[in-house]
């Protein structure tokens, strides 16, 4: 069903312009087309706390691949799509999907519209997180760009309006407003999050997840100071979870006399706010972001600060320090301790160092180390013997892009 919405979205934007068939017969269409792609293979090794898979023994279950197509149908109409697959432990498992696919019609700099499967524009880097070549690090800071939530927040089916305003001596202001939704696959990181709660065994019967409504808006200001940009983003979502419980013994444990029931659960009005800053000067890039979000379990908080430096044409170095609290009212983990768990399940603090080597215009190799205090982003499912407070992770990644 969703793939037809992609086609419908592209068609709806196209219908606002000259007939598509006439444009397709124009040879300049193919001259203005671009095809790009990438494939990467990584290796992960940790000394404690498995990271999404058995990283304590070392694992190659970490790779990505994608190919995208972009073309200018006319001066104002652009269409594109990307096929993408990835594997991170038991997340995604190389399932091929339309990562994004949309039509984009721009009347002028101040107003344009996109429709189809759209990239969600949260933070500074979510729209480009799959393009390994545009950043220094292997993993974006997990306090903002959680790998387990990538499938949920990467893209959505819907519509977006956007624009770019010249403020003269005050710089430039761009805006985006999006509305959409999508189905979330049951092999996504979202399911790992749900099944992590040991007191919620009902999630083993989960059959489908739907991001029913997503409303989001962002403002980005390119300030008069060259290289400095500021951004604010706000999003709100409604989630629907369908369960098919066909275990009589389990139902009897809930006090229900039945062989099977269907259950629909909702999580309404969850929200996320992100404030971002980036400053580029010469070979230096400085970045910092802050987020806070709420759902039925409470309000969380995440932030980081980072810097990268381009040493020469083949070497780039970077570092960031990222902090995440699962509950801003329990940063010290008192509630975890009261429930019989370690207090360090309440936070995660990650110091990361990265070296990037550009072998040529197509090949990139990265080496990255993480020193982690806390375990709120690790999973008991991956660590049946328990979680340690302190852990380290070594990540290696080689990427080919064209």
C-alpha positions as YAML, in Angstrom:
chain: A
units: angstrom
residues:
- id: 1
  name: UNK
  ca: [0.00, 0.00, 0.00]
- id: 2
  name: UNK
  ca: [2.75, 2.45, 0.96]
- id: 3
  name: UNK
  ca: [4.59, 2.14, -2.34]
- id: 4
  name: UNK
  ca: [1.44, 3.34, -4.08]
- id: 5
  name: UNK
  ca: [1.40, 6.39, -1.80]
- id: 6
  name: UNK
  ca: [4.92, 7.18, -2.98]
- id: 7
  name: UNK
  ca: [3.78, 7.04, -6.60]
- id: 8
  name: UNK
  ca: [0.68, 9.08, -5.75]
- id: 9
  name: UNK
  ca: [2.76, 11.69, -3.95]
- id: 10
  name: UNK
  ca: [5.15, 12.15, -6.87]
- id: 11
  name: UNK
  ca: [2.23, 12.26, -9.29]
- id: 12
  name: UNK
  ca: [0.35, 14.85, -7.21]
- id: 13
  name: UNK
  ca: [3.31, 17.23, -7.25]
- id: 14
  name: UNK
  ca: [3.92, 16.57, -10.94]
- id: 15
  name: UNK
  ca: [0.30, 17.38, -11.78]
- id: 16
  name: UNK
  ca: [0.87, 20.95, -10.63]
- id: 17
  name: UNK
  ca: [3.27, 21.50, -13.54]
- id: 18
  name: UNK
  ca: [3.34, 20.84, -17.26]
- id: 19
  name: UNK
  ca: [2.32, 17.32, -18.30]
- id: 20
  name: UNK
  ca: [4.85, 14.74, -17.15]
- id: 21
  name: UNK
  ca: [4.82, 12.77, -20.36]
- id: 22
  name: UNK
  ca: [5.91, 15.78, -22.35]
- id: 23
  name: UNK
  ca: [8.80, 16.33, -19.98]
- id: 24
  name: UNK
  ca: [9.88, 12.70, -20.15]
- id: 25
  name: UNK
  ca: [10.30, 13.02, -23.89]
- id: 26
  name: UNK
  ca: [12.76, 15.86, -23.36]
- id: 27
  name: UNK
  ca: [16.34, 14.61, -23.71]
- id: 28
  name: UNK
  ca: [17.51, 17.22, -21.18]
- id: 29
  name: UNK
  ca: [15.71, 15.21, -18.49]
- id: 30
  name: UNK
  ca: [18.27, 12.44, -18.74]
- id: 31
  name: UNK
  ca: [21.16, 14.88, -19.02]
- id: 32
  name: UNK
  ca: [20.05, 16.42, -15.72]
- id: 33
  name: UNK
  ca: [19.86, 13.07, -13.91]
- id: 34
  name: UNK
  ca: [22.21, 11.87, -11.21]
- id: 35
  name: UNK
  ca: [22.68, 8.34, -9.89]
- id: 36
  name: UNK
  ca: [24.75, 7.78, -6.77]
- id: 37
  name: UNK
  ca: [25.24, 4.92, -4.38]
- id: 38
  name: UNK
  ca: [27.27, 3.55, -1.52]
- id: 39
  name: UNK
  ca: [28.12, 0.31, 0.23]
- id: 40
  name: UNK
  ca: [29.88, -0.08, 3.57]
- id: 41
  name: UNK
  ca: [31.11, -2.86, 5.84]
- id: 42
  name: UNK
  ca: [31.90, -2.40, 9.49]
- id: 43
  name: UNK
  ca: [33.30, -4.29, 12.45]
- id: 44
  name: UNK
  ca: [32.31, -3.79, 16.10]
- id: 45
  name: UNK
  ca: [34.14, -4.98, 19.22]
- id: 46
  name: UNK
  ca: [33.31, -4.11, 22.84]
- id: 47
  name: UNK
  ca: [34.92, -5.13, 26.11]
- id: 48
  name: UNK
  ca: [31.59, -5.13, 27.99]
- id: 49
  name: UNK
  ca: [27.92, -4.54, 27.14]
- id: 50
  name: UNK
  ca: [26.93, -5.86, 23.73]
- id: 51
  name: UNK
  ca: [25.87, -3.06, 21.37]
- id: 52
  name: UNK
  ca: [22.76, -4.32, 19.52]
- id: 53
  name: UNK
  ca: [24.47, -7.65, 18.83]
- id: 54
  name: UNK
  ca: [27.28, -9.86, 20.17]
- id: 55
  name: UNK
  ca: [29.99, -7.20, 20.02]
- id: 56
  name: UNK
  ca: [31.93, -8.61, 22.97]
- id: 57
  name: UNK
  ca: [33.10, -11.40, 20.66]
- id: 58
  name: UNK
  ca: [33.47, -9.02, 17.74]
- id: 59
  name: UNK
  ca: [30.98, -8.90, 14.86]
- id: 60
  name: UNK
  ca: [30.72, -7.99, 11.19]
- id: 61
  name: UNK
  ca: [26.91, -7.64, 11.47]
- id: 62
  name: UNK
  ca: [27.17, -3.98, 10.64]
- id: 63
  name: UNK
  ca: [26.78, -2.81, 7.05]
- id: 64
  name: UNK
  ca: [24.75, -0.53, 4.79]
- id: 65
  name: UNK
  ca: [24.05, -0.14, 1.10]
- id: 66
  name: UNK
  ca: [22.01, 2.23, -0.99]
- id: 67
  name: UNK
  ca: [21.49, 3.67, -4.45]
- id: 68
  name: UNK
  ca: [19.65, 6.90, -5.25]
- id: 69
  name: UNK
  ca: [18.33, 8.56, -8.36]
- id: 70
  name: UNK
  ca: [17.65, 12.30, -8.76]
- id: 71
  name: UNK
  ca: [16.50, 14.18, -11.82]
- id: 72
  name: UNK
  ca: [15.25, 17.63, -12.81]
- id: 73
  name: UNK
  ca: [12.04, 17.14, -14.75]
- id: 74
  name: UNK
  ca: [11.89, 20.90, -15.29]
- id: 75
  name: UNK
  ca: [13.43, 24.01, -13.76]
- id: 76
  name: UNK
  ca: [11.00, 23.77, -10.86]
- id: 77
  name: UNK
  ca: [10.15, 20.08, -10.61]
- id: 78
  name: UNK
  ca: [12.57, 17.52, -9.19]
- id: 79
  name: UNK
  ca: [11.95, 13.85, -8.42]
- id: 80
  name: UNK
  ca: [14.10, 11.27, -6.70]
- id: 81
  name: UNK
  ca: [14.25, 8.07, -4.72]
- id: 82
  name: UNK
  ca: [16.66, 5.89, -2.77]
- id: 83
  name: UNK
  ca: [16.72, 2.14, -2.22]
- id: 84
  name: UNK
  ca: [18.42, 1.25, 1.05]
- id: 85
  name: UNK
  ca: [19.26, -1.77, 3.20]
- id: 86
  name: UNK
  ca: [21.25, -2.16, 6.40]
- id: 87
  name: UNK
  ca: [22.07, -4.63, 9.12]
- id: 88
  name: UNK
  ca: [22.94, -3.92, 12.75]
- id: 89
  name: UNK
  ca: [22.66, -7.12, 14.74]
- id: 90
  name: UNK
  ca: [19.02, -8.17, 14.59]
- id: 91
  name: UNK
  ca: [17.84, -4.73, 13.41]
- id: 92
  name: UNK
  ca: [16.63, -4.45, 9.78]
- id: 93
  name: UNK
  ca: [18.49, -7.60, 8.60]
- id: 94
  name: UNK
  ca: [19.25, -6.28, 5.11]
- id: 95
  name: UNK
  ca: [15.59, -5.72, 4.25]
- id: 96
  name: UNK
  ca: [15.49, -3.67, 1.04]
- id: 97
  name: UNK
  ca: [13.18, -0.66, 1.23]
- id: 98
  name: UNK
  ca: [12.34, 2.66, -0.32]
- id: 99
  name: UNK
  ca: [14.31, 4.89, 2.03]
- id: 100
  name: UNK
  ca: [12.82, 8.00, 0.45]
- id: 101
  name: UNK
  ca: [10.99, 8.76, -2.78]
- id: 102
  name: UNK
  ca: [9.30, 12.05, -3.54]
- id: 103
  name: UNK
  ca: [8.45, 14.80, -5.97]
- id: 104
  name: UNK
  ca: [9.61, 18.34, -5.24]
- id: 105
  name: UNK
  ca: [8.07, 21.42, -6.85]
- id: 106
  name: UNK
  ca: [9.57, 24.82, -6.03]
- id: 107
  name: UNK
  ca: [7.67, 27.94, -7.10]
- id: 108
  name: UNK
  ca: [10.47, 30.20, -5.88]
- id: 109
  name: UNK
  ca: [13.06, 30.37, -3.10]
- id: 110
  name: UNK
  ca: [10.40, 31.31, -0.55]
- id: 111
  name: UNK
  ca: [7.99, 28.43, -1.19]
- id: 112
  name: UNK
  ca: [8.14, 24.84, -2.35]
- id: 113
  name: UNK
  ca: [6.28, 21.59, -1.74]
- id: 114
  name: UNK
  ca: [7.36, 17.94, -1.54]
- id: 115
  name: UNK
  ca: [5.17, 14.84, -1.43]
- id: 116
  name: UNK
  ca: [5.88, 11.12, -1.18]
- id: 117
  name: UNK
  ca: [8.15, 9.38, 1.30]
- id: 118
  name: UNK
  ca: [10.09, 12.26, 2.86]
- id: 119
  name: UNK
  ca: [13.22, 12.46, 4.95]
- id: 120
  name: UNK
  ca: [12.37, 13.74, 8.44]
- id: 121
  name: UNK
  ca: [14.37, 16.90, 9.01]
- id: 122
  name: UNK
  ca: [15.03, 16.68, 12.74]
- id: 123
  name: UNK
  ca: [18.32, 18.00, 14.07]
- id: 124
  name: UNK
  ca: [21.22, 19.05, 11.87]
- id: 125
  name: UNK
  ca: [22.13, 15.68, 10.40]
- id: 126
  name: UNK
  ca: [19.17, 13.29, 10.20]
- id: 127
  name: UNK
  ca: [18.53, 14.04, 6.53]
- id: 128
  name: UNK
  ca: [22.14, 13.11, 5.68]
- id: 129
  name: UNK
  ca: [22.80, 10.39, 8.26]
- id: 130
  name: UNK
  ca: [23.05, 7.67, 5.58]
- id: 131
  name: UNK
  ca: [25.74, 9.55, 3.66]
- id: 132
  name: UNK
  ca: [28.88, 8.37, 5.39]
- id: 133
  name: UNK
  ca: [31.09, 10.62, 3.24]
- id: 134
  name: UNK
  ca: [29.70, 13.89, 4.64]
- id: 135
  name: UNK
  ca: [30.65, 13.35, 8.29]
- id: 136
  name: UNK
  ca: [33.68, 12.42, 10.36]
- id: 137
  name: UNK
  ca: [32.22, 9.90, 12.80]
- id: 138
  name: UNK
  ca: [30.92, 6.38, 12.21]
- id: 139
  name: UNK
  ca: [28.01, 6.78, 14.63]
- id: 140
  name: UNK
  ca: [26.26, 10.09, 15.08]
- id: 141
  name: UNK
  ca: [25.85, 11.01, 18.78]
- id: 142
  name: UNK
  ca: [23.40, 8.47, 20.22]
- id: 143
  name: UNK
  ca: [21.96, 11.02, 22.63]
- id: 144
  name: UNK
  ca: [20.19, 12.61, 19.62]
- id: 145
  name: UNK
  ca: [20.43, 10.15, 16.69]
- id: 146
  name: UNK
  ca: [19.69, 6.81, 18.35]
- id: 147
  name: UNK
  ca: [20.40, 3.87, 16.03]
- id: 148
  name: UNK
  ca: [17.47, 1.92, 17.47]
- id: 149
  name: UNK
  ca: [15.08, 4.72, 16.46]
- id: 150
  name: UNK
  ca: [16.44, 5.26, 12.95]
- id: 151
  name: UNK
  ca: [13.68, 3.26, 11.25]
- id: 152
  name: UNK
  ca: [11.05, 5.26, 13.12]
- id: 153
  name: UNK
  ca: [12.35, 8.79, 12.53]
- id: 154
  name: UNK
  ca: [14.29, 8.48, 9.27]
- id: 155
  name: UNK
  ca: [11.39, 9.13, 6.90]
- id: 156
  name: UNK
  ca: [7.61, 9.21, 6.62]
- id: 157
  name: UNK
  ca: [4.93, 9.24, 3.91]
- id: 158
  name: UNK
  ca: [3.36, 12.66, 3.63]
- id: 159
  name: UNK
  ca: [3.72, 16.23, 2.47]
- id: 160
  name: UNK
  ca: [6.12, 19.05, 3.26]
- id: 161
  name: UNK
  ca: [6.22, 22.78, 2.58]
- id: 162
  name: UNK
  ca: [9.52, 24.62, 2.75]
- id: 163
  name: UNK
  ca: [11.20, 27.87, 1.84]
- id: 164
  name: UNK
  ca: [14.34, 29.97, 2.00]
- id: 165
  name: UNK
  ca: [14.17, 33.67, 2.95]
- id: 166
  name: UNK
  ca: [16.83, 36.33, 2.42]
- id: 167
  name: UNK
  ca: [17.02, 38.53, 5.54]
- id: 168
  name: UNK
  ca: [19.57, 40.86, 3.97]
- id: 169
  name: UNK
  ca: [22.15, 41.87, 6.59]
- id: 170
  name: UNK
  ca: [20.57, 39.41, 9.08]
- id: 171
  name: UNK
  ca: [21.50, 36.34, 7.04]
- id: 172
  name: UNK
  ca: [19.10, 33.71, 5.72]
- id: 173
  name: UNK
  ca: [16.16, 31.83, 7.23]
- id: 174
  name: UNK
  ca: [14.84, 28.49, 5.99]
- id: 175
  name: UNK
  ca: [11.70, 26.71, 7.20]
- id: 176
  name: UNK
  ca: [10.11, 23.29, 6.88]
- id: 177
  name: UNK
  ca: [6.73, 21.92, 7.94]
- id: 178
  name: UNK
  ca: [5.87, 18.23, 7.51]
- id: 179
  name: UNK
  ca: [2.87, 16.01, 8.04]
- id: 180
  name: UNK
  ca: [2.80, 12.26, 7.52]
- id: 181
  name: UNK
  ca: [2.85, 8.73, 8.88]
- id: 182
  name: UNK
  ca: [3.98, 5.19, 8.07]
- id: 183
  name: UNK
  ca: [4.05, 1.55, 9.10]
- id: 184
  name: UNK
  ca: [7.07, 0.51, 11.18]
- id: 185
  name: UNK
  ca: [8.48, -2.95, 10.50]
- id: 186
  name: UNK
  ca: [8.53, -5.46, 13.35]
- id: 187
  name: UNK
  ca: [12.28, -6.06, 12.90]
- id: 188
  name: UNK
  ca: [13.07, -2.42, 13.67]
- id: 189
  name: UNK
  ca: [14.84, -1.04, 16.71]
- id: 190
  name: UNK
  ca: [11.49, 0.29, 17.94]
- id: 191
  name: UNK
  ca: [10.46, -3.30, 18.74]
- id: 192
  name: UNK
  ca: [13.66, -3.87, 20.73]
- id: 193
  name: UNK
  ca: [12.76, -0.84, 22.82]
- id: 194
  name: UNK
  ca: [9.27, -2.16, 23.53]
- id: 195
  name: UNK
  ca: [10.41, -5.68, 24.36]
- id: 196
  name: UNK
  ca: [13.17, -4.43, 26.68]
- id: 197
  name: UNK
  ca: [10.79, -3.83, 29.59]
- id: 198
  name: UNK
  ca: [10.83, -7.10, 31.61]
- id: 199
  name: UNK
  ca: [7.42, -6.24, 33.06]
- id: 200
  name: UNK
  ca: [5.77, -5.94, 29.63]
- id: 201
  name: UNK
  ca: [5.85, -9.46, 28.16]
- id: 202
  name: UNK
  ca: [2.76, -8.62, 26.15]
- id: 203
  name: UNK
  ca: [4.99, -7.12, 23.43]
- id: 204
  name: UNK
  ca: [6.03, -10.60, 22.32]
- id: 205
  name: UNK
  ca: [2.61, -10.74, 20.60]
- id: 206
  name: UNK
  ca: [3.14, -7.51, 18.63]
- id: 207
  name: UNK
  ca: [1.96, -7.81, 15.02]
- id: 208
  name: UNK
  ca: [2.18, -4.29, 13.63]
- id: 209
  name: UNK
  ca: [3.22, -0.74, 14.50]
- id: 210
  name: UNK
  ca: [1.90, 2.37, 12.84]
- id: 211
  name: UNK
  ca: [3.20, 5.91, 13.10]
- id: 212
  name: UNK
  ca: [-0.30, 7.23, 12.57]
- id: 213
  name: UNK
  ca: [0.34, 10.95, 12.65]
- id: 214
  name: UNK
  ca: [3.56, 12.94, 12.60]
- id: 215
  name: UNK
  ca: [3.54, 16.72, 12.61]
- id: 216
  name: UNK
  ca: [6.87, 18.55, 12.57]
- id: 217
  name: UNK
  ca: [8.26, 22.00, 11.90]
- id: 218
  name: UNK
  ca: [11.75, 23.45, 11.85]
- id: 219
  name: UNK
  ca: [13.47, 26.82, 11.45]
- id: 220
  name: UNK
  ca: [17.14, 27.21, 10.51]
- id: 221
  name: UNK
  ca: [19.00, 30.51, 10.62]
- id: 222
  name: UNK
  ca: [22.20, 31.07, 8.69]
- id: 223
  name: UNK
  ca: [23.48, 33.97, 10.76]
- id: 224
  name: UNK
  ca: [25.44, 36.99, 9.50]
- id: 225
  name: UNK
  ca: [28.54, 35.38, 11.03]
- id: 226
  name: UNK
  ca: [29.90, 33.20, 8.19]
- id: 227
  name: UNK
  ca: [29.78, 29.50, 9.05]
- id: 228
  name: UNK
  ca: [27.37, 29.79, 11.98]
- id: 229
  name: UNK
  ca: [23.91, 28.26, 11.72]
- id: 230
  name: UNK
  ca: [21.23, 27.72, 14.37]
- id: 231
  name: UNK
  ca: [18.21, 25.45, 14.15]
- id: 232
  name: UNK
  ca: [15.11, 24.66, 16.16]
- id: 233
  name: UNK
  ca: [12.85, 21.68, 15.43]
- id: 234
  name: UNK
  ca: [9.66, 20.35, 17.03]
- id: 235
  name: UNK
  ca: [7.77, 17.14, 16.25]
- id: 236
  name: UNK
  ca: [4.71, 15.36, 17.62]
- id: 237
  name: UNK
  ca: [3.63, 11.77, 16.92]
- id: 238
  name: UNK
  ca: [0.77, 9.36, 17.56]
- id: 239
  name: UNK
  ca: [1.60, 5.64, 17.60]
- id: 240
  name: UNK
  ca: [-0.68, 2.61, 17.25]
- id: 241
  name: UNK
  ca: [0.34, -0.93, 18.28]
- id: 242
  name: UNK
  ca: [-1.69, -3.99, 17.25]
- id: 243
  name: UNK
  ca: [-1.25, -7.24, 19.21]
- id: 244
  name: UNK
  ca: [-2.59, -10.73, 18.55]
- id: 245
  name: UNK
  ca: [-2.46, -12.65, 21.85]
- id: 246
  name: UNK
  ca: [-3.13, -16.34, 21.14]
- id: 247
  name: UNK
  ca: [-1.55, -17.86, 24.27]
- id: 248
  name: UNK
  ca: [-4.30, -19.08, 26.63]
- id: 249
  name: UNK
  ca: [-1.93, -19.53, 29.56]
- id: 250
  name: UNK
  ca: [-0.67, -15.99, 29.17]
- id: 251
  name: UNK
  ca: [-4.21, -14.65, 28.96]
- id: 252
  name: UNK
  ca: [-5.25, -16.57, 32.07]
- id: 253
  name: UNK
  ca: [-2.34, -14.94, 33.86]
- id: 254
  name: UNK
  ca: [-3.96, -11.61, 32.99]
- id: 255
  name: UNK
  ca: [-7.29, -12.82, 34.33]
- id: 256
  name: UNK
  ca: [-8.81, -13.21, 30.84]
- id: 257
  name: UNK
  ca: [-10.78, -16.38, 30.04]
- id: 258
  name: UNK
  ca: [-10.16, -16.64, 26.30]
- id: 259
  name: UNK
  ca: [-8.06, -18.52, 23.77]
- id: 260
  name: UNK
  ca: [-7.25, -15.41, 21.73]
- id: 261
  name: UNK
  ca: [-7.76, -11.67, 21.77]
- id: 262
  name: UNK
  ca: [-6.77, -8.78, 19.53]
- id: 263
  name: UNK
  ca: [-5.54, -5.68, 21.30]
- id: 264
  name: UNK
  ca: [-4.83, -2.16, 20.07]
- id: 265
  name: UNK
  ca: [-2.67, 0.15, 22.19]
- id: 266
  name: UNK
  ca: [-1.99, 3.82, 21.51]
- id: 267
  name: UNK
  ca: [0.72, 6.28, 22.49]
- id: 268
  name: UNK
  ca: [-0.65, 9.72, 21.71]
- id: 269
  name: UNK
  ca: [0.97, 13.15, 21.65]
- id: 270
  name: UNK
  ca: [4.59, 12.10, 22.13]
- id: 271
  name: UNK
  ca: [6.81, 15.05, 21.34]
- id: 272
  name: UNK
  ca: [10.43, 15.88, 20.62]
- id: 273
  name: UNK
  ca: [12.21, 19.25, 20.62]
- id: 274
  name: UNK
  ca: [15.76, 19.73, 19.29]
- id: 275
  name: UNK
  ca: [17.91, 22.86, 19.41]
- id: 276
  name: UNK
  ca: [21.05, 22.82, 17.26]
- id: 277
  name: UNK
  ca: [24.19, 24.86, 16.58]
- id: 278
  name: UNK
  ca: [26.97, 24.40, 14.03]
- id: 279
  name: UNK
  ca: [29.95, 26.64, 13.38]
- id: 280
  name: UNK
  ca: [32.38, 26.03, 10.50]
- id: 281
  name: UNK
  ca: [35.62, 28.00, 10.36]
- id: 282
  name: UNK
  ca: [38.44, 26.99, 8.08]
- id: 283
  name: UNK
  ca: [39.19, 23.30, 8.62]
- id: 284
  name: UNK
  ca: [37.25, 23.26, 11.91]
- id: 285
  name: UNK
  ca: [33.63, 22.23, 12.51]
- id: 286
  name: UNK
  ca: [32.00, 22.73, 15.92]
- id: 287
  name: UNK
  ca: [28.54, 21.33, 16.68]
- id: 288
  name: UNK
  ca: [26.20, 21.05, 19.67]
- id: 289
  name: UNK
  ca: [22.61, 19.86, 19.98]
- id: 290
  name: UNK
  ca: [20.08, 19.52, 22.80]
- id: 291
  name: UNK
  ca: [16.89, 17.45, 22.77]
- id: 292
  name: UNK
  ca: [14.04, 16.72, 25.12]
- id: 293
  name: UNK
  ca: [11.13, 14.40, 24.41]
- id: 294
  name: UNK
  ca: [8.15, 12.92, 26.19]
- id: 295
  name: UNK
  ca: [5.98, 9.83, 25.92]
- id: 296
  name: UNK
  ca: [3.79, 7.82, 28.29]
- id: 297
  name: UNK
  ca: [6.90, 6.86, 30.32]
- id: 298
  name: UNK
  ca: [7.98, 10.43, 31.08]
- id: 299
  name: UNK
  ca: [10.42, 12.99, 29.67]
- id: 300
  name: UNK
  ca: [13.96, 12.29, 28.50]
- id: 301
  name: UNK
  ca: [16.90, 14.55, 27.74]
- id: 302
  name: UNK
  ca: [19.94, 14.33, 25.47]
- id: 303
  name: UNK
  ca: [22.74, 16.60, 24.36]
- id: 304
  name: UNK
  ca: [26.26, 16.59, 22.96]
- id: 305
  name: UNK
  ca: [29.12, 18.83, 21.93]
- id: 306
  name: UNK
  ca: [31.63, 17.91, 19.25]
- id: 307
  name: UNK
  ca: [34.47, 19.18, 17.08]
- id: 308
  name: UNK
  ca: [36.23, 17.91, 13.95]
- id: 309
  name: UNK
  ca: [39.35, 19.08, 12.15]
- id: 310
  name: UNK
  ca: [40.48, 18.41, 8.60]
- id: 311
  name: UNK
  ca: [44.25, 17.84, 8.92]
- id: 312
  name: UNK
  ca: [44.90, 17.40, 5.21]
- id: 313
  name: UNK
  ca: [43.20, 16.00, 2.12]
- id: 314
  name: UNK
  ca: [43.31, 12.42, 3.42]
- id: 315
  name: UNK
  ca: [42.99, 12.75, 7.23]
- id: 316
  name: UNK
  ca: [40.21, 14.14, 9.41]
- id: 317
  name: UNK
  ca: [39.96, 13.86, 13.22]
- id: 318
  name: UNK
  ca: [36.90, 14.31, 15.38]
- id: 319
  name: UNK
  ca: [35.53, 13.92, 18.89]
- id: 320
  name: UNK
  ca: [32.25, 14.43, 20.74]
- id: 321
  name: UNK
  ca: [30.85, 13.96, 24.22]
- id: 322
  name: UNK
  ca: [27.21, 12.85, 24.32]
- id: 323
  name: UNK
  ca: [24.90, 12.53, 27.35]
- id: 324
  name: UNK
  ca: [21.44, 10.97, 27.59]
- id: 325
  name: UNK
  ca: [19.03, 10.68, 30.53]
- id: 326
  name: UNK
  ca: [16.01, 8.39, 30.19]
- id: 327
  name: UNK
  ca: [14.08, 10.45, 32.77]
- id: 328
  name: UNK
  ca: [14.96, 14.05, 33.54]
- id: 329
  name: UNK
  ca: [13.31, 13.65, 36.97]
- id: 330
  name: UNK
  ca: [15.59, 10.71, 37.84]
- id: 331
  name: UNK
  ca: [19.02, 11.57, 36.48]
- id: 332
  name: UNK
  ca: [20.74, 9.78, 39.39]
- id: 333
  name: UNK
  ca: [18.79, 6.52, 38.97]
- id: 334
  name: UNK
  ca: [17.04, 6.51, 42.36]
- id: 335
  name: UNK
  ca: [13.93, 4.90, 40.90]
- id: 336
  name: UNK
  ca: [16.02, 2.15, 39.28]
- id: 337
  name: UNK
  ca: [17.70, 1.44, 42.62]
- id: 338
  name: UNK
  ca: [14.32, 1.31, 44.37]
- id: 339
  name: UNK
  ca: [13.19, -1.31, 41.82]
- id: 340
  name: UNK
  ca: [16.29, -3.43, 42.48]
- id: 341
  name: UNK
  ca: [18.32, -2.39, 39.42]
- id: 342
  name: UNK
  ca: [21.65, -0.52, 39.15]
- id: 343
  name: UNK
  ca: [21.37, 3.27, 39.19]
- id: 344
  name: UNK
  ca: [23.50, 3.59, 36.04]
- id: 345
  name: UNK
  ca: [20.59, 2.38, 33.91]
- id: 346
  name: UNK
  ca: [19.33, 5.97, 34.17]
- id: 347
  name: UNK
  ca: [22.06, 7.57, 32.05]
- id: 348
  name: UNK
  ca: [24.63, 7.12, 29.33]
- id: 349
  name: UNK
  ca: [27.68, 9.34, 28.77]
- id: 350
  name: UNK
  ca: [29.75, 8.64, 25.67]
- id: 351
  name: UNK
  ca: [33.18, 10.08, 24.86]
- id: 352
  name: UNK
  ca: [34.02, 9.34, 21.22]
- id: 353
  name: UNK
  ca: [37.21, 9.76, 19.17]
- id: 354
  name: UNK
  ca: [37.33, 9.20, 15.39]
- id: 355
  name: UNK
  ca: [39.99, 9.16, 12.67]
- id: 356
  name: UNK
  ca: [38.79, 9.30, 9.07]
- id: 357
  name: UNK
  ca: [41.04, 8.40, 6.15]
- id: 358
  name: UNK
  ca: [40.04, 9.44, 2.62]
- id: 359
  name: UNK
  ca: [41.94, 6.96, 0.45]
- id: 360
  name: UNK
  ca: [40.63, 8.58, -2.73]
- id: 361
  name: UNK
  ca: [37.40, 10.17, -3.96]
- id: 362
  name: UNK
  ca: [35.50, 6.87, -3.60]
- id: 363
  name: UNK
  ca: [36.99, 5.01, -0.61]
- id: 364
  name: UNK
  ca: [36.83, 6.07, 3.05]
- id: 365
  name: UNK
  ca: [38.10, 4.19, 6.12]
- id: 366
  name: UNK
  ca: [37.15, 5.18, 9.66]
- id: 367
  name: UNK
  ca: [38.38, 4.07, 13.09]
- id: 368
  name: UNK
  ca: [36.34, 5.05, 16.13]
- id: 369
  name: UNK
  ca: [36.54, 4.47, 19.87]
- id: 370
  name: UNK
  ca: [33.80, 4.96, 22.47]
- id: 371
  name: UNK
  ca: [34.28, 5.18, 26.24]
- id: 372
  name: UNK
  ca: [30.86, 4.81, 27.85]
- id: 373
  name: UNK
  ca: [29.64, 5.49, 31.39]
- id: 374
  name: UNK
  ca: [26.10, 4.21, 32.03]
- id: 375
  name: UNK
  ca: [23.89, 1.75, 30.20]
- id: 376
  name: UNK
  ca: [20.51, 3.30, 29.42]
- id: 377
  name: UNK
  ca: [20.92, 2.71, 25.66]
- id: 378
  name: UNK
  ca: [22.07, -0.91, 25.94]
- id: 379
  name: UNK
  ca: [19.61, -3.82, 25.96]
- id: 380
  name: UNK
  ca: [19.13, -6.66, 28.43]
- id: 381
  name: UNK
  ca: [18.12, -8.78, 25.41]
- id: 382
  name: UNK
  ca: [21.66, -8.47, 24.10]
- id: 383
  name: UNK
  ca: [23.22, -8.77, 27.57]
- id: 384
  name: UNK
  ca: [21.49, -11.65, 29.41]
- id: 385
  name: UNK
  ca: [24.28, -11.76, 32.02]
- id: 386
  name: UNK
  ca: [23.63, -8.18, 33.05]
- id: 387
  name: UNK
  ca: [24.92, -4.72, 32.15]
- id: 388
  name: UNK
  ca: [28.14, -3.10, 33.32]
- id: 389
  name: UNK
  ca: [28.44, 0.59, 34.17]
- id: 390
  name: UNK
  ca: [31.65, 1.18, 32.19]
- id: 391
  name: UNK
  ca: [32.28, -0.17, 28.71]
- id: 392
  name: UNK
  ca: [34.19, 0.61, 25.55]
- id: 393
  name: UNK
  ca: [33.44, 0.03, 21.89]
- id: 394
  name: UNK
  ca: [35.80, -0.10, 18.91]
- id: 395
  name: UNK
  ca: [34.21, 0.50, 15.51]
- id: 396
  name: UNK
  ca: [35.84, 0.11, 12.09]
- id: 397
  name: UNK
  ca: [34.13, 0.97, 8.82]
- id: 398
  name: UNK
  ca: [35.07, 1.06, 5.15]
- id: 399
  name: UNK
  ca: [32.77, 2.78, 2.65]
- id: 400
  name: UNK
  ca: [32.73, 2.91, -1.13]
- id: 401
  name: UNK
  ca: [30.59, 5.60, -2.75]
- id: 402
  name: UNK
  ca: [29.99, 6.71, -6.31]
...
